[in-house]
C-alpha cells in the first residue's frame, strides 16, 4: 500500500478550517507555514511552489487546487506531508477558477500519486467535495485525503464486520449479478457511513459494484451487511429494504427466463440428416438460421501514448466520462422502448461501471506518471477487465466484456478516431462471427440483416446473450479458438438451441434446416393468431386492448402483438428528445404518421405532460420544491398557451385530415374547472380549423379526480386511469424513490377502491374507462381491472399476449368475484396472493 495512506501524512495541525485567505500567493504562504511548522519543508518551498504556478496550472477542478513544488527542488522537502486550507468563500486560483480546498503537496516519493488517486476519486463525488468545503470537522478532511479506506478491492478489505450489522440469506435465484448490484451500490452511496458486505472470509465495499460482484454471491449464501458512521443505522435499514425488496423482481425475472427456456425446449432441437463439420459452443439464444459467415474484426487497438498536462487530462477525462454516461442513459432509454425494461437495465449497470473508483484511480495514476489520456484510460480498463476475466467466474467474465464495452465508449469520447467499427454495413443474412460482442454491438444490430451470432468468448448469462434472446436471434457463445479458422462468406447453419455452428452444409442439410425453420415459423404464426384474437372472456365480455407507444414506427410491432389501437401516445417524447419546442408542423407530422400507421384504429393522444419526473431544460420552468405536486401536466398547459395552442392545433388538424379515430386526453386533471377551461380552448381551435368534434377525455391520476369521477364524467367523454401516478399520490410514495419502490404497488386496495369509484362515476354517465398505467400490463392486474369494470387496458406492446391469454381463460363473473375479494383485502400483498387462488380456479 502506498505511503499516502499513512495517517502521518495529514496530521490535524496541517489542516486550517475556514482559513482567511486574501489571494493565491497568500494561500501558498499559509500552506508553507503549516508545512514548515510540521517539519515537512524548508521555508524556501514557498518560492518553489510559486515557481510551479508560473510553469503550470495546479487547479485540479471542482474547487480543488493542488499547489506543489518544482520537481528539481525536491531537496526542500524533509518529509512527506500535505497541508489543507479550507477557504469557504473560495480564493481565485486562476481567472474564472476558485479554489475552496487548497491541498498543498510536499512529497518526495510516490505519495504524490497516492494523493492524486484520492483526489481523483473525490472528483467523482461532487456532494462530498461540497461537504468538505463546509465541514467543521477536520477528521472528515483527513478521512477524505489521507484516510485508510483507500482499498477498493474486495481482496484488500479485511473480512471483519463494522459496528452495526444485519445478516441476510441472499434469495435471488440468479445470485448477485450486475443489475441488482448496481442498485445496492447506488443505495450505499447515498450514505456517509462505511458499509461492508461480508460473505465468509471475503468482504466488499458496498459502494463499489465490482467489489460486490467479486464476492461471487449465489442464492442461499449468508451475508453480513455492516456499517459504521453517523448515519450507519439509517443506511442499514434502507439497505435491508432495498436488498429484500429486489427479491420479488429477481424471482419474477428468473421465472420469465425459465418460461422462455421451457418454450424453447418444447420446440425441440433440429437433427441434421447428414454428418457435417461443426463447431460447438454454448447455447445462448434458441432458434435455427441459415446464412453466410461474416467475421467481425475487432482488431487490436493501437493507442498512441501522447502525454498531456495533468489538469487538462483530468478535465477531459471527466468530460468523456460524463458524455459516456449520458450516452448510456440515452441507450438505456432507447433499449427500454425497443426491447423492454430488463434489457435497458444492462446499460444502466454499464453506467455504474464508470463509477468504479478503482478504475478512475488507476487511470489517474498513469496520468500522473506522465502518460497520455487515451493510453492511460485504455490501460486501466484492460488491467481491470483482465483481472476480472482471470478470476474464472462466468459472471465476472461477463462484466469484463461490459467493462471493455464502456471503456471503448469513453475512448471514443476522448478521441473519435478510436471509436469501434460499427456493424451497420453487414450483408443481409449474415451469421456474425466475432471474438466477442459487446452489449452495445448487439443492441445496435439490425435484425433484418443478421441471421445469427457466434462468438468465441462469452457465456450464456452475458448481457449480449440476454439481448440476443430478446431480439430473437439464434446465438452460440463460447465457441472458442476454432472460429478463427472460418472463412468469410461460407454458408453455414447456426443452431442456437443446440449451441452449435454447422459448416459446409449439403443440399439435403439445407433443405432439412429450411423445413425446420418453416415449421417453427408456422408455430409462431399460430401463436400470433392467438394474439390477434380479441380479449373476450369465456362468457363473452370484451375488454378493449390498446398499446402505449409514442412513435409511428412502433405501431407495426404493437399490432403484431395483438394491440387493437393505441390507448396512450405520450407526446412528451417530442419535447424531451430535442433542444427546442417542436413546431405545430413537427407535431402534426408525428400525430399524422401515427394515425396513418394505425389505419383507422382508435388512437388516444395525450397532451403534453411535463413536470414531475419529466423536465425539459429549454422550457426554463421555475424550480419547484416538490415538482410532482407542482405546475405539472394540464396545470402547466393552462398556464402556457404557447405550449397548449400549437399542440391542440396540430391535433385538430390530424383529426380533420387523418384516417384514425383520434381522441385527446389531458393529464393530471384535479378539477372540473381545469377540464372546462381546456374544453373551451379546444372548441375555439376546432372552430378556427373547421375540424370535426373529437372525444376529449381526462386522465385520472390524482385521488381527488377519482373521488369526483361522477362530477367529472359530466364533462369528460372518457377516462383513462394513470395508475403510476394514482399510486404515487394515493400512497404518498414518490414513483422514482428506489427505496420505497417495493411498496408502491398499484394493486394496493386503496388504489383499487379509487379505480372502483372512477368506474362507477364514469358508467353512471355512460362514459368508458381505460387504464394505461403499468398495472394494465400485469396479467393478474388486468384480470382485477376487468373485474372492476374497466373497459379498456393499454400497455407496453410486449405485455399484450399474456394479458389477452389471461382474460380469454376467464369468466367475467369470476373476475368480478376476484375484484370484490381484492377490494376487501387488507393490503397489496393479500391482493397479489389472490393470483394463486385465481390460477387454481381456472386450472
Ligand atoms: C400513469 O401515470 O400511470 C401514466 C400512464 O402516465 P405517465 O406514466 O406518463 O405519468
Ligand atoms: Mg401519469
PDB file of C-alpha atoms and ligand atoms in Angstrom, residues 568 570 606 609 613-614 632 667-668 699-701 722-726 728-729 735 772, ligand 2:
ATOM      1  CA  UNK A 568     -51.773   6.148 -24.784  1.00  0.00           C
ATOM      2  CA  UNK A 570     -47.306  10.180 -24.730  1.00  0.00           C
ATOM      3  CA  UNK A 606     -52.293  12.640 -24.538  1.00  0.00           C
ATOM      4  CA  UNK A 609     -47.329  16.044 -19.520  1.00  0.00           C
ATOM      5  CA  UNK A 613     -40.162  13.453 -13.385  1.00  0.00           C
ATOM      6  CA  UNK A 614     -40.246  14.818 -16.954  1.00  0.00           C
ATOM      7  CA  UNK A 632     -47.331  19.731 -13.902  1.00  0.00           C
ATOM      8  CA  UNK A 667     -53.034  14.529 -17.980  1.00  0.00           C
ATOM      9  CA  UNK A 668     -53.113  15.342 -14.254  1.00  0.00           C
ATOM     10  CA  UNK A 699     -56.522  11.020 -17.105  1.00  0.00           C
ATOM     11  CA  UNK A 700     -57.469  10.031 -13.612  1.00  0.00           C
ATOM     12  CA  UNK A 701     -54.144  10.222 -11.799  1.00  0.00           C
ATOM     13  CA  UNK A 722     -52.877   6.587 -14.906  1.00  0.00           C
ATOM     14  CA  UNK A 723     -52.191   4.091 -12.153  1.00  0.00           C
ATOM     15  CA  UNK A 724     -48.495   5.002 -11.996  1.00  0.00           C
ATOM     16  CA  UNK A 725     -49.347   8.454 -10.749  1.00  0.00           C
ATOM     17  CA  UNK A 726     -52.549   7.476  -8.962  1.00  0.00           C
ATOM     18  CA  UNK A 728     -47.828   7.600  -6.002  1.00  0.00           C
ATOM     19  CA  UNK A 729     -50.393  10.205  -4.966  1.00  0.00           C
ATOM     20  CA  UNK A 735     -42.641   6.956  -8.011  1.00  0.00           C
ATOM     21  CA  UNK A 772     -52.943   2.971 -19.154  1.00  0.00           C
TER      22      UNK A 772
HETATM   23 MG1  LIG B   2     -49.038   9.864 -15.267  1.00  0.00          MG
END
